[in-house]
XYZ file of C-alpha atoms in Angstrom:
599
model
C -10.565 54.986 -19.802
C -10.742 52.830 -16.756
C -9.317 49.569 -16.982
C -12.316 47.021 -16.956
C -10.821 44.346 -14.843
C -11.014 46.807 -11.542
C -14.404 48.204 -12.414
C -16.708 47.783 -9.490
C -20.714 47.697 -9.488
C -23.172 47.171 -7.189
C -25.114 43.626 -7.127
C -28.659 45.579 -7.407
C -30.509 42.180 -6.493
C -28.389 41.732 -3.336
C -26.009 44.998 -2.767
C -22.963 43.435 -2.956
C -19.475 44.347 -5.159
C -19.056 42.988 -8.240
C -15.379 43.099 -9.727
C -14.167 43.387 -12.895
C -17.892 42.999 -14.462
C -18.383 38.969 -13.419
C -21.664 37.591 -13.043
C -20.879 33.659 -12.367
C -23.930 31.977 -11.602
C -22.667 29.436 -9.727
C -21.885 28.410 -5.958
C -18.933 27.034 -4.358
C -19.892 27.248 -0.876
C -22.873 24.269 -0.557
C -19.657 21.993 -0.991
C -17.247 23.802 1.223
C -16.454 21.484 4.295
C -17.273 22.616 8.051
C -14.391 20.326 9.279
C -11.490 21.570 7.418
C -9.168 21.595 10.267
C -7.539 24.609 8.889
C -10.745 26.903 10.276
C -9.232 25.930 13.653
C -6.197 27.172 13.009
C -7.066 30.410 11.492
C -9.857 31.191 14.169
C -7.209 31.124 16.812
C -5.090 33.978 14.881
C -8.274 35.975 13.925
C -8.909 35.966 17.764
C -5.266 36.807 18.334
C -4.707 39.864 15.595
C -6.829 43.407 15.734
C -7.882 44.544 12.587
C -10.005 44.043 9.576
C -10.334 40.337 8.087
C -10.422 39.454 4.908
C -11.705 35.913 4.154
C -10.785 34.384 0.662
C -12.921 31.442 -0.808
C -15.893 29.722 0.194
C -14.173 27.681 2.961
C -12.491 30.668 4.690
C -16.109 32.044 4.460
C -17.307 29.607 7.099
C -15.511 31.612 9.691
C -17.931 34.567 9.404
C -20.268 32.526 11.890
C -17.741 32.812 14.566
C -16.183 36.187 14.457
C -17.758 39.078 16.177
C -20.746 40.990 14.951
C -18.846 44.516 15.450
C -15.586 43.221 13.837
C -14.581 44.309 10.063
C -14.639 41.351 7.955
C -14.480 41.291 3.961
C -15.344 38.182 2.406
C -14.202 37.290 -1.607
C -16.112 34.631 -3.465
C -16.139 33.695 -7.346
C -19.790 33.190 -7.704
C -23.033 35.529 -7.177
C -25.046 32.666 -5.563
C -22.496 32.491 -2.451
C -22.441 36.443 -2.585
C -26.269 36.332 -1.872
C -26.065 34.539 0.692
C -23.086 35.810 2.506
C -25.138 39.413 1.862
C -28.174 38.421 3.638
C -26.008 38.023 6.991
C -24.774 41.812 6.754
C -27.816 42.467 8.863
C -25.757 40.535 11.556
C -22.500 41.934 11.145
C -22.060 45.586 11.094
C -19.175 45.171 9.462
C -19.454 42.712 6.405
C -18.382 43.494 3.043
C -19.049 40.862 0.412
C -16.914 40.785 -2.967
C -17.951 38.962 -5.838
C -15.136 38.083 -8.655
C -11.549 36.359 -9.301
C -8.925 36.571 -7.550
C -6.660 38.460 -9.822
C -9.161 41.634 -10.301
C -9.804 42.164 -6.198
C -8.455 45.121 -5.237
C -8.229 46.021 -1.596
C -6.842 47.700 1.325
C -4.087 46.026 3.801
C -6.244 43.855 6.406
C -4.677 42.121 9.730
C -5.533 38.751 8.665
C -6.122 36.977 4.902
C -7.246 33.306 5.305
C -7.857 31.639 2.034
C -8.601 27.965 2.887
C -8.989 26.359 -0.223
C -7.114 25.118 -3.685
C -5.876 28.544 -4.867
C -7.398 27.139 -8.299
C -11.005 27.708 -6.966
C -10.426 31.322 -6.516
C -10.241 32.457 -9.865
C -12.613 32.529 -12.489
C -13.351 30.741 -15.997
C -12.468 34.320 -17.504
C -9.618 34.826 -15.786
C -5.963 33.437 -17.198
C -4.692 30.667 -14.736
C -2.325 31.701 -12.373
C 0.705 29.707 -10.800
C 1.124 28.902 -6.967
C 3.401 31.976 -6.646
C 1.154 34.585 -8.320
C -1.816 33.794 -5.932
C 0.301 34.066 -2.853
C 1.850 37.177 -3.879
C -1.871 38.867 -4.631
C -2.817 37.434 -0.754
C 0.251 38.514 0.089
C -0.337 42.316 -1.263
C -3.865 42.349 0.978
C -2.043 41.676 4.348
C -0.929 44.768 6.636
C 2.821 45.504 7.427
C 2.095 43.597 11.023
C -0.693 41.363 9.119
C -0.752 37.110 9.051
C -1.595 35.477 6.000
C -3.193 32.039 6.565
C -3.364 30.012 3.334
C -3.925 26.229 1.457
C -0.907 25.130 -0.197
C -1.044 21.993 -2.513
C 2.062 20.012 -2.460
C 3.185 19.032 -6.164
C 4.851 15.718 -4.572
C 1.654 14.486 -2.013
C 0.198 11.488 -1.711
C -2.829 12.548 -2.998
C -1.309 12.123 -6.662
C -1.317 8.361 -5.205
C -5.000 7.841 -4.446
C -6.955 9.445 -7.123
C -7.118 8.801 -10.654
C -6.675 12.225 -12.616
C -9.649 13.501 -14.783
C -10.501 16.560 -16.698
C -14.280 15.749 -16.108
C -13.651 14.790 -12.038
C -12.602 18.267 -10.845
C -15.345 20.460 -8.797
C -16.655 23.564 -10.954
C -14.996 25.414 -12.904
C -11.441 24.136 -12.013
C -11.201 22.555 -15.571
C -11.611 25.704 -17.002
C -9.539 28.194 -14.465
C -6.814 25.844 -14.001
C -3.267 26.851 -12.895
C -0.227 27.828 -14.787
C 1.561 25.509 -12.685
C 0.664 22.811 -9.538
C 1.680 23.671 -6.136
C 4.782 23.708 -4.076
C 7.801 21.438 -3.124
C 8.810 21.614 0.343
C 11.928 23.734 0.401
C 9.902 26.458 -1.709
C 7.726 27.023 1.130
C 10.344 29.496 3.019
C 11.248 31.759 0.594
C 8.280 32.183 -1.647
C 6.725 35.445 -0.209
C 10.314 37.295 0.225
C 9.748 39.565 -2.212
C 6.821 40.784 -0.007
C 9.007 40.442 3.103
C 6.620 37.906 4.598
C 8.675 35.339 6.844
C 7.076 31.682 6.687
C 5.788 31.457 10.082
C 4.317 28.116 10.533
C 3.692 25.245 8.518
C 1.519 22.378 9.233
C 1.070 18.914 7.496
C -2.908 18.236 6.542
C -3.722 15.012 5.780
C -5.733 12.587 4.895
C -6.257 14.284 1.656
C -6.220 17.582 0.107
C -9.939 18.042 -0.362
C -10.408 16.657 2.904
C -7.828 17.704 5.745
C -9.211 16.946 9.182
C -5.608 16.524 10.991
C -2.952 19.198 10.969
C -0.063 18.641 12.655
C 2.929 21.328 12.540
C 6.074 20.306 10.982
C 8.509 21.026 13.952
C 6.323 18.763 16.059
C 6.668 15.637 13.859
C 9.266 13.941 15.795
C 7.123 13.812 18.353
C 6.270 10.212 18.436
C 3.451 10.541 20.871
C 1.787 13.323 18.811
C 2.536 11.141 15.347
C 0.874 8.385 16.688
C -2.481 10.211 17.835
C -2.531 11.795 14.668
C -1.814 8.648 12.796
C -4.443 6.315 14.956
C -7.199 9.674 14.276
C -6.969 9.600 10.920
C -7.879 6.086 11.077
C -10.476 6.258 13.156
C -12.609 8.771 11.586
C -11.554 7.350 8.070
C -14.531 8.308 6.061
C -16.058 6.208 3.024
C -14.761 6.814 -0.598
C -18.290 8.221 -1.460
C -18.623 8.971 -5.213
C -16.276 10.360 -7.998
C -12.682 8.407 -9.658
C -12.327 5.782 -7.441
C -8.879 5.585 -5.588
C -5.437 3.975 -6.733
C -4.712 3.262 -3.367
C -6.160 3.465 0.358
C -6.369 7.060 1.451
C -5.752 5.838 5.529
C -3.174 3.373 4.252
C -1.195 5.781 2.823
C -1.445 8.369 5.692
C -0.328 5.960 8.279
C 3.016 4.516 6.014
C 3.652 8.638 5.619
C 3.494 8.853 9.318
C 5.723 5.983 9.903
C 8.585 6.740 7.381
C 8.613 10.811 9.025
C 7.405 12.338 6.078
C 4.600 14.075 6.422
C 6.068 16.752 6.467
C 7.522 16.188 2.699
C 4.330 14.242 1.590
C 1.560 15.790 2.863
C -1.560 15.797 0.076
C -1.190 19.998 1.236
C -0.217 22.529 3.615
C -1.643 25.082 5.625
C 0.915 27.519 6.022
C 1.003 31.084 8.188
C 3.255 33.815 7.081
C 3.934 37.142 9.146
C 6.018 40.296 8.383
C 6.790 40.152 12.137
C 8.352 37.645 14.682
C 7.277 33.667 13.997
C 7.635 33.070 17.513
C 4.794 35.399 18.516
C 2.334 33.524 16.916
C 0.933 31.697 19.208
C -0.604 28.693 17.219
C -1.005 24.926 18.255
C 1.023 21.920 17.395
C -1.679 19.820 15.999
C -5.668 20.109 15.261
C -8.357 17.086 14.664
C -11.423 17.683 13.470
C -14.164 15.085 13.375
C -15.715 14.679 9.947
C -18.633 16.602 8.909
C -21.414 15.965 11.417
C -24.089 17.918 13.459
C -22.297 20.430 15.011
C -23.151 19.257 18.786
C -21.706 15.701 18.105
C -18.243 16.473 16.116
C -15.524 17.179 18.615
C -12.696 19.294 18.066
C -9.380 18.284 19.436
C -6.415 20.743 20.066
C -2.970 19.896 21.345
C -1.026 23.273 22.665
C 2.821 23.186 23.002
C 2.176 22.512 26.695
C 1.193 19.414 25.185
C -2.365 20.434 26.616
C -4.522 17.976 24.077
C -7.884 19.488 25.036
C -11.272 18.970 23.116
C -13.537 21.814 22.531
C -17.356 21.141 23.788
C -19.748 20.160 26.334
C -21.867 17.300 26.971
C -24.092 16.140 23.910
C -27.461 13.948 25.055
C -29.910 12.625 22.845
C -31.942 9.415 24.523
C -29.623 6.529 25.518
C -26.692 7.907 23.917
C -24.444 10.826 25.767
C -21.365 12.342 24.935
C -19.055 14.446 26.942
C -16.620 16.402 24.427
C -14.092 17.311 27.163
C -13.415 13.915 27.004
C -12.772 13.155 23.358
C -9.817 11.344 22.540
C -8.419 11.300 25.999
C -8.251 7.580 25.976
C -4.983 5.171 25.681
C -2.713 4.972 22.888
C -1.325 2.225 20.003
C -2.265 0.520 16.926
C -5.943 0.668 15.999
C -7.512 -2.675 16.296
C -9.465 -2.100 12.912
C -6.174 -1.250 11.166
C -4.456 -4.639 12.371
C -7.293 -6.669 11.360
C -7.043 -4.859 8.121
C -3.266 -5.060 7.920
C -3.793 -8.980 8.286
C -6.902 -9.255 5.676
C -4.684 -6.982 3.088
C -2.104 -10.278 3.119
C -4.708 -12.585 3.616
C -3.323 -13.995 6.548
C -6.688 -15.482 8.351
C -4.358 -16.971 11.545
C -3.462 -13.325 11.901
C -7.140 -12.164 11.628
C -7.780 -14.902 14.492
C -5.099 -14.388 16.657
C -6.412 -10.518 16.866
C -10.031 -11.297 17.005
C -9.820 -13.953 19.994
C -7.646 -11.125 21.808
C -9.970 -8.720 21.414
C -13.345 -10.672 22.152
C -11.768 -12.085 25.159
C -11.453 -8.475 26.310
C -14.597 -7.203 25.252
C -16.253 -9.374 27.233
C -14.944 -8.845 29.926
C -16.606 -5.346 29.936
C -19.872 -4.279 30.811
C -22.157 -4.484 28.122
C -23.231 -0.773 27.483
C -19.334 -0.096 27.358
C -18.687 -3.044 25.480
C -21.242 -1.419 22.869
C -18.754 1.586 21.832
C -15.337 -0.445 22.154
C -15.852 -0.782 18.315
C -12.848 -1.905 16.574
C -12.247 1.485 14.842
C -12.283 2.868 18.491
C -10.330 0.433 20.216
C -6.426 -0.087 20.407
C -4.037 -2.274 21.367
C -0.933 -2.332 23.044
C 1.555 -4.631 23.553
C 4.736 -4.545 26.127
C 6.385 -8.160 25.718
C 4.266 -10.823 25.968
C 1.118 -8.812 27.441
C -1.565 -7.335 24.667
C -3.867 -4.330 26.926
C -6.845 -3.076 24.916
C -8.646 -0.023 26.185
C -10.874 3.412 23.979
C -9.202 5.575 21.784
C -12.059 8.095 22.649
C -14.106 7.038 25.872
C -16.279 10.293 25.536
C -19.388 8.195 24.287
C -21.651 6.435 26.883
C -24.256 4.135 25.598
C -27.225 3.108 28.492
C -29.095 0.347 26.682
C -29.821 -3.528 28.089
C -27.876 -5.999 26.261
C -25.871 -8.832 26.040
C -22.024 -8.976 25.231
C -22.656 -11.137 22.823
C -24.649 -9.063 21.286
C -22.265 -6.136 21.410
C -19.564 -7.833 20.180
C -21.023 -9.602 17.298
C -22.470 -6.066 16.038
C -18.913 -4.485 16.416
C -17.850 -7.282 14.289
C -20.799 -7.202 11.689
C -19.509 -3.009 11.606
C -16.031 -4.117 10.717
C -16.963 -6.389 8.217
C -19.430 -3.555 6.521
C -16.317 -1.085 6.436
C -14.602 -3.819 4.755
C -16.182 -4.285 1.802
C -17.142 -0.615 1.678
C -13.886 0.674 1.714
C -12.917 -2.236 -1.189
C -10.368 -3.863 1.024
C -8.991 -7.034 0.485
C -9.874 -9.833 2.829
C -9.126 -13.644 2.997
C -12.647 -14.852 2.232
C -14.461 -15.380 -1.047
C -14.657 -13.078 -3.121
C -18.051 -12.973 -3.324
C -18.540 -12.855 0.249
C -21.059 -10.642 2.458
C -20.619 -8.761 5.680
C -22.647 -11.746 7.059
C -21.023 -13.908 5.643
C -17.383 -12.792 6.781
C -19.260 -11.614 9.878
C -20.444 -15.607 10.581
C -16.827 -16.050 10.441
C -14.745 -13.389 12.505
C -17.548 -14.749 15.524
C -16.673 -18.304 15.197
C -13.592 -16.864 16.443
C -14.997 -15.940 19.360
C -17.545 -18.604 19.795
C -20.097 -16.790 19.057
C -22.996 -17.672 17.034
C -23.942 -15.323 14.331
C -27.402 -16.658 13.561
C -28.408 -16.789 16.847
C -26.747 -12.965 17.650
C -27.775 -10.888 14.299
C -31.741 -10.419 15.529
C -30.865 -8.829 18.587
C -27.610 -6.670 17.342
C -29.676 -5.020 14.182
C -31.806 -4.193 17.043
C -29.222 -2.904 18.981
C -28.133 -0.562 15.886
C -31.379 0.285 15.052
C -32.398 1.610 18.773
C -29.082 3.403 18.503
C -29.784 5.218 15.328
C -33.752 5.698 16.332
C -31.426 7.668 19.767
C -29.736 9.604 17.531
C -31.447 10.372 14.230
C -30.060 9.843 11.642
C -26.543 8.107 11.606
C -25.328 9.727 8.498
C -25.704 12.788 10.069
C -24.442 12.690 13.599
C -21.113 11.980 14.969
C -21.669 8.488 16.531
C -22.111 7.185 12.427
C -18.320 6.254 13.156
C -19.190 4.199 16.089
C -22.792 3.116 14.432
C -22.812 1.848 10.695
C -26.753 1.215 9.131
C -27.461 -2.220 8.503
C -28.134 -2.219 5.179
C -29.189 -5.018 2.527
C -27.222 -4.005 0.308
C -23.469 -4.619 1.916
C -24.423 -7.988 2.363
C -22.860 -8.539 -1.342
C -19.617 -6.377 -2.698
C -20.808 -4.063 -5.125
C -17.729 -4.857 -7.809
C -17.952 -1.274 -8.665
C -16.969 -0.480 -5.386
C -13.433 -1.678 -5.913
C -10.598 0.450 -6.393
C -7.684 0.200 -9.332
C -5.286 -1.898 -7.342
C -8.348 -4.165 -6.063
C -9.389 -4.571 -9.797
C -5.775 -5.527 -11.342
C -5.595 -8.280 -8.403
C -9.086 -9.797 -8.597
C -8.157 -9.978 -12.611
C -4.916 -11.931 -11.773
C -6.768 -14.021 -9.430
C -9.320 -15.032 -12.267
C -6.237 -15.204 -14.231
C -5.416 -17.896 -12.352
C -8.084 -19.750 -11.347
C -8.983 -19.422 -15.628
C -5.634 -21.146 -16.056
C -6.045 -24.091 -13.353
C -9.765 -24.716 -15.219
C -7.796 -24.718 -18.465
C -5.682 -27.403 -17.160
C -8.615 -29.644 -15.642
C -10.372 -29.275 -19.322
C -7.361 -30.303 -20.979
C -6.853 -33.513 -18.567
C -10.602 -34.541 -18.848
C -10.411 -33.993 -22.559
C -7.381 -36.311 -22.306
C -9.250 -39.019 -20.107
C -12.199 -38.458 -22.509
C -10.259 -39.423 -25.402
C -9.065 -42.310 -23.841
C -12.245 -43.849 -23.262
C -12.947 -43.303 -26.560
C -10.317 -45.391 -27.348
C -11.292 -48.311 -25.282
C -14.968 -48.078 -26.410
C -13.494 -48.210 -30.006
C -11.113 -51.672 -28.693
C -14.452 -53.300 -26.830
C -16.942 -52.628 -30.171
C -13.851 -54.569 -32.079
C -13.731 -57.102 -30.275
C -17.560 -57.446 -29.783
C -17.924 -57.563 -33.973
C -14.821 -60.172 -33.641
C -17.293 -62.605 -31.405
C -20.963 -61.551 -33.180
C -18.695 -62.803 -36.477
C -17.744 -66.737 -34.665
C -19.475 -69.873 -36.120
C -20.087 -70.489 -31.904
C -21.964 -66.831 -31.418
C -24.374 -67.990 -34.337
C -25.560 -71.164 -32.967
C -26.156 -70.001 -29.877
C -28.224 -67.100 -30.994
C -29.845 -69.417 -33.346
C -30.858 -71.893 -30.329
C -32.593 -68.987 -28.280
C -34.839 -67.442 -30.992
C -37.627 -69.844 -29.856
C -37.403 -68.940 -26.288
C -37.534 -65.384 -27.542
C -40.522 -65.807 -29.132
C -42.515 -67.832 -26.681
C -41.711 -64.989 -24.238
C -42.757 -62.133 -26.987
C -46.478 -64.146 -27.063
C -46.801 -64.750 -23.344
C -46.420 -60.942 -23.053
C -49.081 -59.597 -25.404
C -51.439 -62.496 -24.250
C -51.531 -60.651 -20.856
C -50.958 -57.431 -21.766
C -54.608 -58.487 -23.688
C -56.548 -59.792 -20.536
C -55.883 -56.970 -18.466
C -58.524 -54.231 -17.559
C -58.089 -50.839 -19.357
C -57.770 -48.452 -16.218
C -54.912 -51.234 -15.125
C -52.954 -51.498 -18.043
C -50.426 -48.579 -17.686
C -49.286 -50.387 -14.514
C -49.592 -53.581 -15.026
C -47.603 -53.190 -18.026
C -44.530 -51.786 -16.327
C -44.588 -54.579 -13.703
C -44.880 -57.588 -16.349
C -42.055 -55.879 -17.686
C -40.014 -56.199 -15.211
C -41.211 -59.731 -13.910
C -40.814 -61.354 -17.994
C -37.408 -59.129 -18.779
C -36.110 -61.099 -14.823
C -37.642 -64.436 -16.449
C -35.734 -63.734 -19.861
């Protein structure tokens, strides 16, 4: 009897292979990323190796689109919705074979490359038991030829990503509550011997960062002393930081994180995951580069790719990109100067709440923004600007001067939007800040151009239509690569949405209402104090009041004015009686007053 967990069928909807009798119902590829910087990577050794391919998991699938029509590819997925799909392009390639099951029942012959770009938890099934780190690697590492590359996601079991999410059952993608692993990933020094047995030599190992679900920079461990590299990997990450979006909201700052990681050299130790390359031949004849960025998700024709070579060629990958007043020319991505974001020292100085700080930068930078031209001055943003600073002189100038905006305007105008953008990011990314806590991007907005002399009010009507001609250029921000430059000017930031915040944002607002509970604790205790104090002298003044009412003196006297009292009582109804009805309302309140001054 056959063992059932290699039994193969045909799909007979589709024609694809079944393994092992699965039938999940279920896709992973509508969230697999197009900007995983890892498809970089393992493009360039595809293109490098001849041979079948064999691409593991819905992200490694992605590559399909850019390998050749005539060249032998196999593609394994978990789920029969992503096999459909991936079926319907065999009509384009000759040479597609599509696999549908887990990980642990595929079967196959040895292949030149295996790329399996995502957590090695998404490639097995709910069926399936959960395997460890090790036991996926070695089943990749079984597929790969005896002159074959193996290109694979490793999760590190000490990243920083265990520092910026909050762990749930309920938060994980699919099925990985159910799948699981046996154990997490990988510590560092595991890295190198962990496919001996299978005499595969660890090749190449690069750091991906921001996070594990997101890695858009990869930068290869040998290169991280680099400190040019470090710090255009460092100010990239910050630049294309991307919003939190939904799901458990962070412990800590994903970009915050990155760039301390970068600072203390330990990427290489804390990376949220690795992408790592191992070979059966010679390491050195892979010829890989030293560092990929990716821009995030986008329209293809805006996102630019940016490789750096061990030539330390840094080279972006594209043409020129056109769409009304906006152009952008991808050879020139990120080929501008070098230093410290001017969005992450603002932010460095709002996190302390040091507002002199926050002015100090801001004046610097308007001064030099308007100094520029005003179409330039519309894409020095402060998330694409950085400074630099050699004694006493501070020189400003584009991280990435590949944009070029044509549109009449004021610098004014341009640099109160930039400002209004960084103030939106703000609150969006739950940052703290040394305004109110209630404040709005306007609000904070009104303040960072007071800085600059610039008046807000007078400014906001003719930057929203700034943004809004820019976004009319372009689409639809959200869904183009200048949304980094270009941020929608929405109602809604103009208050902090409270659920917005993250854990540590949360435990110090509560101490700050702590506090300010506390100081309103102590002013009702003091008025309750004073309170009771005039109580005490109204008490001492009705004493001494029934003291006098009770004198012999106080009883002639208020014998002797009863008369008076009276006279005054008849002279007022006598009137009150001779006046004319419509009149009387009146005239009563003003012989009121006139007999109550004569009494």
């Amino acid at each position: 009897m056959t063992d059932p967990q290699t039994v193969r069928q045909v799909e007979p909807v589709s024609g694809f292979t079944l393994t092992g009798g699965e039938m999940l119902d279920h896709s992973d590829r509508a969230a697999a990323r197009a900007d995983h910087a890892g498809l970089e990577l393992a493009r360039r050794a595809v293109e490098a190796a001849e041979g079948p391919v064999l691409l593991i998991g819905p992200t490694a699938s992605l590559l399909l689109e850019d390998l050749s029509p005539e060249r032998a590819v196999s593609v394994l997925v978990r789920g029969t919705v992503d096999a459909r799909s991936l079926q319907h392009s065999r009509d384009l390639h000759e040479g597609l074979s599509v696999h549908c099951g887990s990980l642990d029942r595929f079967d196959t012959s040895a292949h030149a490359v295996v790329v399996a770009l995502d957590p090695l938890r998404m490639l097995v099934t709910p069926d399936s038991r959960p395997l460890s780190c090790r036991e996926s690697l070695a089943l990749m590492a079984g597929f790969t030829a005896e002159s074959g590359v193996l290109v694979a996601e490793v999760s590190n079991s000490l990243g920083i990503n265990d520092l910026q999410t909050a762990p749930s059952v309920l938060a994980r993608d699919n099925f990985d509550h159910l799948a699981g692993e046996a154990a997490g990933g990988l510590f560092r020094h595991e890295l190198a011997g962990a496919l001996d047995h299978a005499d595969l030599n660890l090749a190449r190992c690069f750091a991906a960062v921001p996070s594990a679900t997101h890695p858009v920079v990869l930068v290869r461990d040998d290169s991280l002393a680099d400190e040019e590299l470090v710090q255009f990997a460092k100010t990239f990450t910050s630049a294309v930081a991307v919003d939190p979006g939904p799901g458990p909201r962070t412990l800590s700052d994903p970009t915050m994180l990155t760039e301390r990681m970068f600072d203390a050299r330990l990427a290489a130790e804390l990376a949220p995951a690795w992408i790592v390359m191992w070979t059966h031949g010679d390491a050195d004849d892979l010829q890989v580069p030293r560092a990929v960025a990716v821009e995030p998700e986008t329209a293809a024709g805006w996102r630019a790719r940016v490789v750096v070579d061990d030539d330390d060629d840094r080279h972006a990958l594209g043409g020129l990109v056109a769409s009304g007043v906006v152009e952008r020319d991808l050879s020139r991505a990120y080929a501008g100067e070098r230093g410290a974001l001017v969005e992450t020292m603002l932010t460095d100085a709002c996190r302390v709440r040091d507002l002199t700080g926050v002015r100090h930068v801001v004046a610097a930078y308007g001064a030099w923004l308007m100094s520029l031209p005003a179409p330039e001055a519309i894409v020095a943003t402060v998330d694409n600007t950085v400074c630099r600073t050699d004694g006493d002189s501070v020189t400003f100038g584009l991280f990435d001067p590949s944009w070029t905006v044509s549109v009449e305007t004021t610098s004014e105008a341009a640099l109160a939007r930039n400002l209004w953008r960084f103030a939106q990011r703000l609150l969006r990314r739950s940052f703290a800040h040394p305004w109110v806590a209630d404040a709005g991007a306007d609000q904070i907005t009104d303040s960072l151009c007071a800085m600059v002399g610039v008046d807000w009010t007078s400014t906001r009507e003719s930057s929203v239509a700034l943004e809004e001609r820019l976004r009319a250029s372009l689409g639809s921000a959200a869904d183009n690569g200048f949304a980094r430059l270009t941020t929608p000017g929405a109602r809604e930031m103009d208050a902090q949405d409270p659920r917005s915040a993250s854990w540590r944002e949360t435990v110090r607002a509560n101490a700050e209402l702590r506090e300010e509970l506390a100081v309103n604790r102590e002013r009702i205790d003091w008025l309750e104090r004073h309170l009771e104090w005039r109580d005490r002298q109204f008490a001492g003044l009705e004493k001494r009041m029934n003291t006098v009412t009770a004198t012999t003196a106080y009883k002639v006297t208020d014998a002797l004015g009863a008369p008076k009292r009276k006279a005054v009582k008849s002279a007022r109804a006598l009137v009150m009686d001779q006046l004319p009805p419509g009149f009387k309302d009146k005239a009563e309140k003003a012989v009121r007053r006139m007999l109550n001054d004569a009494t």
